Coordinates of C-alpha atoms and ligand atoms in Angstrom, one line a residue:
M20 CA -171.6 -14.8 50.7
T21 CA -170.8 -15.9 47.0
A22 CA -168.2 -14.1 45.5
L23 CA -164.6 -13.6 45.6
A24 CA -162.8 -10.7 46.9
Q25 CA -160.7 -9.0 44.6
H26 CA -156.7 -10.0 44.8
P27 CA -154.1 -9.3 42.7
F28 CA -153.4 -11.9 39.7
T29 CA -151.5 -12.4 36.6
L30 CA -152.6 -13.1 33.6
L31 CA -150.3 -14.8 30.6
P32 CA -152.0 -15.8 27.3
N33 CA -149.6 -18.7 26.1
P34 CA -147.8 -16.8 23.0
R35 CA -146.8 -20.4 22.0
F36 CA -150.6 -21.8 22.2
E37 CA -151.2 -23.5 18.5
P38 CA -155.0 -24.3 18.2
G39 CA -154.2 -26.5 15.1
E40 CA -151.2 -28.9 16.4
P41 CA -151.9 -32.5 16.7
Y42 CA -152.2 -34.5 19.5
G43 CA -148.8 -36.5 17.5
A44 CA -147.1 -39.2 18.1
H45 CA -144.2 -38.2 20.3
R46 CA -147.1 -37.4 23.3
S47 CA -149.0 -40.5 22.1
T48 CA -146.2 -42.4 23.3
L49 CA -146.4 -40.8 27.1
L50 CA -150.3 -40.3 27.6
S51 CA -152.9 -41.8 25.8
A52 CA -156.4 -43.3 26.2
A53 CA -154.5 -47.2 25.9
A54 CA -152.0 -46.2 28.6
L55 CA -155.3 -44.8 30.7
E56 CA -157.1 -47.4 30.3
Q57 CA -154.1 -49.9 31.6
A58 CA -153.8 -47.5 34.7
S59 CA -157.7 -47.5 35.5
A60 CA -157.3 -51.7 35.0
V61 CA -155.1 -51.5 37.8
I62 CA -156.1 -48.1 40.4
T63 CA -159.3 -49.7 40.4
S64 CA -158.5 -52.8 41.5
W65 CA -157.1 -51.4 44.6
P66 CA -159.1 -52.1 47.6
G67 CA -160.6 -48.5 48.9
Y68 CA -161.3 -47.5 45.0
A69 CA -164.1 -45.3 44.6
V70 CA -164.8 -42.6 42.2
T71 CA -164.2 -39.1 43.6
P72 CA -167.5 -36.5 43.9
L73 CA -168.2 -34.2 41.1
C74 CA -169.5 -31.1 42.8
S75 CA -171.7 -28.5 40.9
L76 CA -171.2 -25.0 42.4
S77 CA -174.3 -23.4 40.9
G78 CA -174.3 -20.3 43.5
L79 CA -170.5 -19.3 42.3
A80 CA -171.5 -20.0 39.0
R81 CA -173.6 -17.6 39.3
S82 CA -171.9 -15.1 40.8
A83 CA -169.1 -15.5 38.6
G84 CA -171.8 -15.1 35.4
V85 CA -170.6 -18.4 33.8
A86 CA -172.8 -21.7 32.7
S87 CA -171.3 -23.9 35.1
L88 CA -168.6 -24.7 37.9
H89 CA -167.5 -28.1 38.7
Y90 CA -165.4 -28.9 41.5
K91 CA -164.2 -32.2 41.7
D92 CA -163.1 -33.5 44.8
E93 CA -160.0 -35.6 45.4
G94 CA -159.9 -35.0 49.3
S95 CA -161.3 -38.6 49.8
R96 CA -159.2 -40.1 47.2
F97 CA -158.1 -43.7 48.8
G98 CA -158.4 -42.2 52.4
L99 CA -155.2 -40.2 51.4
G100 CA -156.5 -36.9 51.1
S101 CA -155.2 -36.0 47.7
F102 CA -155.3 -36.9 44.2
K103 CA -151.6 -37.7 44.5
A104 CA -152.6 -41.3 45.5
L105 CA -153.6 -42.0 42.2
G106 CA -149.4 -41.6 40.8
G107 CA -147.0 -41.9 43.2
A108 CA -148.7 -45.3 43.9
Y109 CA -149.5 -46.6 40.5
A110 CA -145.7 -45.6 39.3
V111 CA -144.7 -48.1 42.2
A112 CA -146.8 -50.8 41.0
R113 CA -145.5 -50.2 36.6
L114 CA -142.1 -50.3 38.4
L115 CA -142.2 -53.6 40.5
C116 CA -143.6 -55.3 37.3
R117 CA -141.3 -54.3 35.4
E118 CA -138.0 -54.8 37.6
L119 CA -139.5 -58.4 38.6
G120 CA -140.0 -59.2 34.9
Q121 CA -136.6 -58.6 34.1
R122 CA -135.1 -59.8 37.3
L123 CA -137.3 -63.3 36.6
G124 CA -137.0 -62.7 32.1
R125 CA -140.7 -62.9 31.7
S126 CA -143.2 -60.1 31.5
V127 CA -145.1 -59.9 34.8
S128 CA -148.3 -58.6 35.3
H129 CA -149.8 -56.2 38.5
A130 CA -152.3 -58.9 38.7
Q131 CA -149.9 -61.7 39.2
L132 CA -147.9 -59.3 41.5
Q133 CA -151.1 -59.3 43.6
S134 CA -151.6 -62.9 43.4
E135 CA -148.7 -64.8 43.3
P136 CA -146.8 -65.4 47.1
A137 CA -143.5 -65.8 45.6
L138 CA -144.0 -62.4 43.7
R139 CA -145.1 -61.1 47.0
Q140 CA -142.1 -62.2 48.5
A141 CA -139.7 -61.0 45.5
C142 CA -141.4 -57.4 46.2
A143 CA -140.0 -57.0 49.8
D144 CA -136.4 -57.3 48.3
I145 CA -137.0 -54.0 47.0
T146 CA -136.7 -50.7 48.0
V147 CA -138.6 -47.3 46.9
T148 CA -137.5 -43.8 47.7
C149 CA -138.8 -39.9 47.3
A150 CA -138.3 -36.8 48.6
T151 CA -141.5 -34.9 48.9
D152 CA -143.6 -32.1 51.1
G153 CA -146.3 -34.6 51.7
N154 CA -148.6 -36.0 49.5
H155 CA -146.6 -37.7 47.1
G156 CA -144.9 -39.3 49.6
R157 CA -148.1 -40.3 51.1
S158 CA -148.8 -42.0 47.6
V159 CA -145.8 -43.6 47.3
A160 CA -145.7 -45.6 51.0
W161 CA -149.1 -46.5 50.6
G162 CA -148.1 -48.0 47.2
A163 CA -145.5 -49.9 48.8
Q164 CA -147.3 -51.3 51.8
M165 CA -150.1 -52.2 49.3
L166 CA -147.6 -54.0 46.9
G167 CA -145.4 -55.4 49.8
C168 CA -142.0 -53.2 49.2
R169 CA -139.9 -50.9 51.7
C170 CA -140.2 -47.8 51.5
V171 CA -137.8 -44.9 52.6
I172 CA -139.3 -41.0 52.2
Y173 CA -136.9 -38.1 52.8
I174 CA -138.7 -34.7 54.1
H175 CA -136.9 -31.5 54.4
A176 CA -137.1 -29.6 57.8
T177 CA -140.3 -27.6 57.8
V178 CA -142.5 -30.4 56.5
S179 CA -144.7 -30.5 59.7
E180 CA -144.9 -33.3 61.8
G181 CA -148.7 -34.4 60.8
R182 CA -147.3 -34.8 57.7
K183 CA -144.8 -37.2 58.7
E184 CA -146.7 -39.0 60.7
A185 CA -149.5 -39.2 57.9
I186 CA -146.8 -40.8 55.8
A187 CA -145.3 -42.8 58.2
R188 CA -148.4 -44.4 58.7
Y189 CA -147.9 -46.3 55.7
G190 CA -145.1 -48.4 57.2
A191 CA -142.4 -46.4 55.6
Q192 CA -139.2 -44.9 56.8
V193 CA -139.4 -41.4 57.2
V194 CA -135.9 -39.5 57.3
R195 CA -136.0 -35.8 58.2
T196 CA -133.3 -34.1 56.3
S197 CA -131.6 -30.9 58.0
G198 CA -131.9 -28.5 54.6
N199 CA -134.4 -27.8 52.1
Y200 CA -136.8 -29.7 49.4
D201 CA -133.8 -29.9 47.1
E202 CA -131.1 -31.1 49.6
A203 CA -133.7 -34.1 50.2
V204 CA -134.2 -34.7 46.6
Q205 CA -130.0 -34.9 46.6
Q206 CA -130.0 -37.3 49.9
A207 CA -133.0 -39.6 48.3
D208 CA -131.0 -39.9 45.4
R209 CA -127.6 -40.6 47.1
D210 CA -128.8 -42.6 49.0
A211 CA -130.8 -45.3 46.6
R212 CA -127.7 -45.0 44.0
A213 CA -125.6 -46.4 47.4
K214 CA -128.1 -48.6 48.3
G215 CA -129.6 -49.9 45.1
W216 CA -133.2 -48.3 45.4
F217 CA -135.8 -47.1 42.8
V218 CA -136.5 -43.5 43.3
I219 CA -140.4 -42.7 42.7
S220 CA -140.4 -39.2 41.7
D221 CA -143.3 -36.8 40.1
T222 CA -141.0 -34.3 38.1
S223 CA -138.9 -35.6 35.3
Y224 CA -135.4 -34.5 33.9
P225 CA -133.2 -35.6 31.4
G226 CA -132.9 -38.8 31.5
Y227 CA -135.6 -39.8 34.0
M228 CA -138.5 -39.9 32.7
D229 CA -140.6 -43.4 32.7
I230 CA -141.4 -42.7 36.3
P231 CA -142.8 -39.6 35.9
R232 CA -145.0 -40.5 32.8
D233 CA -146.3 -43.6 34.9
V234 CA -147.4 -40.8 37.3
M235 CA -149.1 -38.8 35.2
Q236 CA -150.7 -41.8 33.6
G237 CA -152.4 -42.4 37.0
Y238 CA -153.4 -39.2 37.3
Q239 CA -155.6 -39.4 34.2
L240 CA -158.0 -41.6 35.7
M241 CA -159.1 -38.7 37.8
V242 CA -159.5 -36.3 34.8
H243 CA -161.6 -39.3 33.3
E244 CA -163.8 -39.8 35.9
A245 CA -164.4 -36.3 36.4
V246 CA -165.4 -35.8 32.2
S247 CA -167.4 -38.9 32.7
A248 CA -169.8 -37.5 35.4
L249 CA -170.5 -34.0 34.1
P250 CA -173.3 -33.5 31.8
Q251 CA -171.6 -31.8 28.8
W252 CA -168.1 -31.2 27.9
P253 CA -166.3 -28.1 29.7
T254 CA -165.5 -24.9 27.8
H255 CA -163.1 -23.9 30.6
V256 CA -160.6 -26.2 32.7
F257 CA -158.8 -24.1 35.6
V258 CA -156.1 -26.6 36.6
Q259 CA -153.3 -25.5 39.3
A260 CA -149.5 -27.0 39.1
G261 CA -146.4 -27.1 40.8
V262 CA -144.0 -28.9 38.4
G263 CA -146.7 -29.4 36.0
G264 CA -147.4 -33.1 35.7
F265 CA -151.1 -33.0 36.7
A266 CA -152.0 -29.9 34.1
A267 CA -150.7 -31.9 31.5
A268 CA -152.3 -34.6 32.5
V269 CA -155.5 -33.1 32.7
C270 CA -154.2 -30.8 28.8
A271 CA -153.5 -34.4 27.5
Y272 CA -156.5 -35.8 28.5
F273 CA -158.6 -33.5 26.4
W274 CA -156.3 -33.0 23.6
E275 CA -156.1 -36.5 22.5
R276 CA -159.9 -36.7 22.6
D277 CA -160.7 -33.9 20.6
S278 CA -158.2 -31.4 19.4
A279 CA -160.9 -29.5 17.8
Q280 CA -162.9 -28.9 20.8
R281 CA -160.4 -28.7 23.7
P282 CA -161.3 -26.5 26.6
V283 CA -159.6 -23.3 27.0
L284 CA -157.2 -24.6 29.4
V285 CA -155.8 -21.8 32.7
V286 CA -152.9 -23.3 34.5
V287 CA -152.5 -21.4 37.5
E288 CA -149.4 -20.9 39.8
P289 CA -148.6 -19.4 43.3
E290 CA -147.0 -16.1 42.5
R291 CA -143.8 -16.7 44.1
A292 CA -143.5 -20.0 42.3
D293 CA -144.3 -19.4 39.1
C294 CA -142.0 -21.4 36.9
L295 CA -144.5 -22.7 34.5
L296 CA -146.0 -19.2 33.5
Q297 CA -142.2 -17.7 33.6
S298 CA -141.1 -20.3 31.3
A299 CA -143.9 -19.7 29.2
R300 CA -142.9 -16.0 29.3
A301 CA -139.4 -16.8 28.2
G302 CA -140.2 -19.8 25.6
A303 CA -138.1 -22.2 27.5
V304 CA -138.2 -23.7 30.8
V305 CA -136.7 -21.5 33.5
A306 CA -136.2 -22.1 37.3
V307 CA -137.5 -20.1 40.0
K308 CA -134.9 -19.2 42.3
G309 CA -136.2 -17.8 46.0
D310 CA -137.5 -19.7 48.7
L311 CA -140.5 -20.0 46.9
D312 CA -142.8 -18.6 49.7
T313 CA -146.7 -19.9 49.3
L314 CA -149.5 -21.3 51.8
M315 CA -150.1 -23.6 48.5
A316 CA -147.4 -25.9 49.8
G317 CA -148.3 -28.9 46.9
L318 CA -147.4 -25.9 44.4
A319 CA -144.6 -24.8 46.1
C320 CA -142.2 -25.6 42.9
G321 CA -139.6 -23.5 41.3
E322 CA -139.0 -26.4 38.2
V323 CA -140.5 -27.1 35.6
S324 CA -140.9 -31.7 35.2
L325 CA -140.0 -31.3 31.1
L326 CA -142.3 -33.8 30.3
A327 CA -145.3 -32.0 31.6
W328 CA -143.4 -29.3 29.6
D329 CA -144.1 -31.5 26.1
F330 CA -148.1 -30.7 26.9
L331 CA -147.8 -27.9 28.0
A332 CA -145.4 -25.5 26.1
T333 CA -147.7 -25.0 22.9
G334 CA -151.2 -26.8 24.7
A335 CA -152.0 -24.9 28.1
N336 CA -154.2 -21.7 26.6
A337 CA -152.9 -19.0 29.3
F338 CA -150.7 -19.3 32.8
C339 CA -151.8 -17.4 35.6
T340 CA -150.3 -16.7 39.1
I341 CA -152.6 -15.8 42.6
P342 CA -151.7 -15.0 46.0
D343 CA -151.9 -16.3 49.1
P344 CA -154.4 -14.5 50.5
A345 CA -156.6 -15.7 47.2
A346 CA -156.5 -19.1 47.9
V347 CA -157.5 -18.6 51.8
D348 CA -160.5 -16.8 50.7
A349 CA -161.6 -19.4 48.1
M350 CA -161.5 -22.5 50.9
R351 CA -163.0 -20.2 53.3
L352 CA -165.9 -20.1 50.5
L353 CA -166.1 -23.6 49.7
A354 CA -166.5 -24.1 53.5
N355 CA -169.0 -21.9 54.4
P356 CA -172.8 -23.2 53.7
D357 CA -175.0 -21.0 51.4
G358 CA -177.7 -23.2 49.9
A359 CA -176.4 -22.8 46.4
N360 CA -173.2 -24.5 47.0
P361 CA -172.3 -28.2 48.6
V362 CA -169.8 -27.5 51.3
I363 CA -166.4 -28.8 50.4
V364 CA -163.0 -29.2 52.7
A365 CA -160.3 -28.0 50.5
G366 CA -156.9 -27.7 51.2
E367 CA -154.7 -24.7 50.3
S368 CA -153.5 -26.0 46.7
A369 CA -156.5 -27.5 46.2
V370 CA -158.2 -24.2 45.7
A371 CA -156.1 -22.5 43.4
G372 CA -157.8 -23.6 40.0
L373 CA -161.2 -22.5 41.7
A374 CA -159.3 -19.3 42.9
A375 CA -158.0 -18.1 39.6
A376 CA -161.2 -19.0 37.7
L377 CA -163.6 -16.5 39.9
L378 CA -160.4 -13.9 39.8
T379 CA -160.6 -13.6 36.3
A380 CA -164.5 -14.2 35.9
Q381 CA -164.6 -11.0 37.5
D382 CA -162.3 -8.9 35.7
P383 CA -163.5 -7.8 31.9
A384 CA -160.2 -8.1 30.5
A385 CA -159.7 -11.5 31.7
R386 CA -162.8 -12.2 31.2
T387 CA -162.4 -11.4 27.6
A388 CA -159.1 -12.7 27.0
L389 CA -160.3 -16.3 28.2
G390 CA -163.5 -16.2 26.5
L391 CA -165.3 -16.5 29.4
G392 CA -168.8 -15.9 29.5
P393 CA -172.6 -16.8 30.3
D394 CA -172.1 -20.0 28.5
S395 CA -168.7 -20.8 29.6
R396 CA -169.0 -24.6 31.5
V397 CA -165.9 -24.1 34.0
L398 CA -164.1 -27.4 35.1
L399 CA -162.0 -27.2 38.3
F400 CA -160.3 -30.1 40.3
G401 CA -160.0 -30.0 43.8
S402 CA -156.8 -31.8 44.5
E403 CA -156.6 -32.2 48.0
G404 CA -158.6 -31.7 50.9
D405 CA -157.0 -30.8 54.4
T406 CA -154.2 -32.9 54.1
D407 CA -152.1 -30.5 56.9
P408 CA -155.2 -30.6 59.1
A409 CA -153.5 -28.2 61.5
L410 CA -153.1 -25.2 59.0
Y411 CA -156.1 -26.4 57.3
Q412 CA -158.4 -25.3 61.2
Q413 CA -156.3 -22.2 61.4
L414 CA -156.5 -21.0 57.9
V415 CA -160.5 -21.5 58.1
G416 CA -161.0 -21.2 61.7
R417 CA -162.6 -24.3 62.3
S418 CA -161.4 -28.1 61.5
A419 CA -162.9 -30.2 58.8
A420 CA -165.0 -32.2 60.5
Q421 CA -167.0 -28.9 62.2
V422 CA -166.4 -27.4 58.9
L423 CA -168.9 -31.1 57.9
Q424 CA -171.2 -31.1 60.8
D425 CA -171.5 -27.4 60.2
G426 CA -172.7 -27.9 56.4
A427 CA -174.7 -30.9 57.6
A428 CA -177.0 -28.4 59.9
A429 CA -178.0 -26.0 57.6
Ligands
PLP263 C1 -152.8 -30.9 46.4 C2 -151.9 -31.1 45.6 N1 -152.2 -30.4 44.0 C3 -152.0 -30.3 42.9 C4 -150.4 -29.9 42.8 C5 -149.7 -30.0 41.6 O1 -149.3 -31.3 40.7 P1 -147.9 -30.8 40.2 O2 -146.3 -30.8 40.9 O3 -148.0 -32.6 39.0 O4 -148.1 -29.7 39.1 C6 -149.6 -31.0 43.9 C7 -148.2 -31.4 43.8 O5 -147.9 -31.9 45.1 C8 -150.4 -31.1 45.0 O6 -150.1 -31.4 46.1

């Protein structure tokens, strides 16, 4: 089985995409090769750092009628299960350096933070916090534990016990709020103000830009690893989005490196949480209301990160939405050994880009709109493994361990 069943999808070519637009000084202050080099020096020094695999899905590429499909598998990132390990933890590191630097009246480097006992002790007086539905909070908690500061993570009523335990495992105090995600955000913010804590959020809004910028700088290491391992520069990139920080980090990387050779960038969202597509349609950021109900929990966001919009508003070529069953089918495709594709354990949010690539490649009009053809080299980011193991088993029919065992035996 090497094709995805048909599912309805929406493809919106970005009416404001500007092919000749320079990357520009403003964007360079946010995401740049220099900032990535700094992030890379810090993140690669952490225990357990390893480049995540870039898998060639040659069977799927053949059935999609493209030259190649490469899938960057983030499931093993720092043992946390998702690419988010790069962003939240890096933002915690940057915050601690900034804050201690201010308190001490001198610059504090990440290396000093780790090597000077007095600095480590000072970290213990600092508390970081955020609201999360899973992956980001896990990253913040892990970073806080590694760097020795305190951490309080807010989760909303429906976050699974498994996800809660995965955060608590890193020493964070986990607070379950009674309402939805937005209410958890508000409580984190209220408590942070009252108690002098620092909010480490992955989304930006007016007056809150530095920390989400640091998060995105951390994400860029994943893009750099992928490009370094690719045999050739990609022609197309399909990247899934929640608030858009991840997609913007990818967009910025290619735009800054080689503005003239930018791959076609398609931003992919769940059909019921399509704040980026709706913003592109409206020509300005708009929020999506409703329950944002989707299995793709990491992408269930109703509001765009303003910083991300600085890149995606004119830098994305197209916006695409997919229904949940397409993601489930893509998870199953990756879980089934067929000789031409490696077996990959991919979570619900990980496969949105893959699902959109396969759906658009199978559709003549979408294929033409995106310029997909037999020479296309498609890059995908598998942003998580089975970060909710019980849900993975329910959707795929086997646990991650069984899937890998079956794959090894095939
Ligand atoms: C697995 C996974 N993929 C993609 C995303 C999307 O990232 P962003 O919210 O920065 O768009 C998330 C966000 O939580 C995620 O958890």
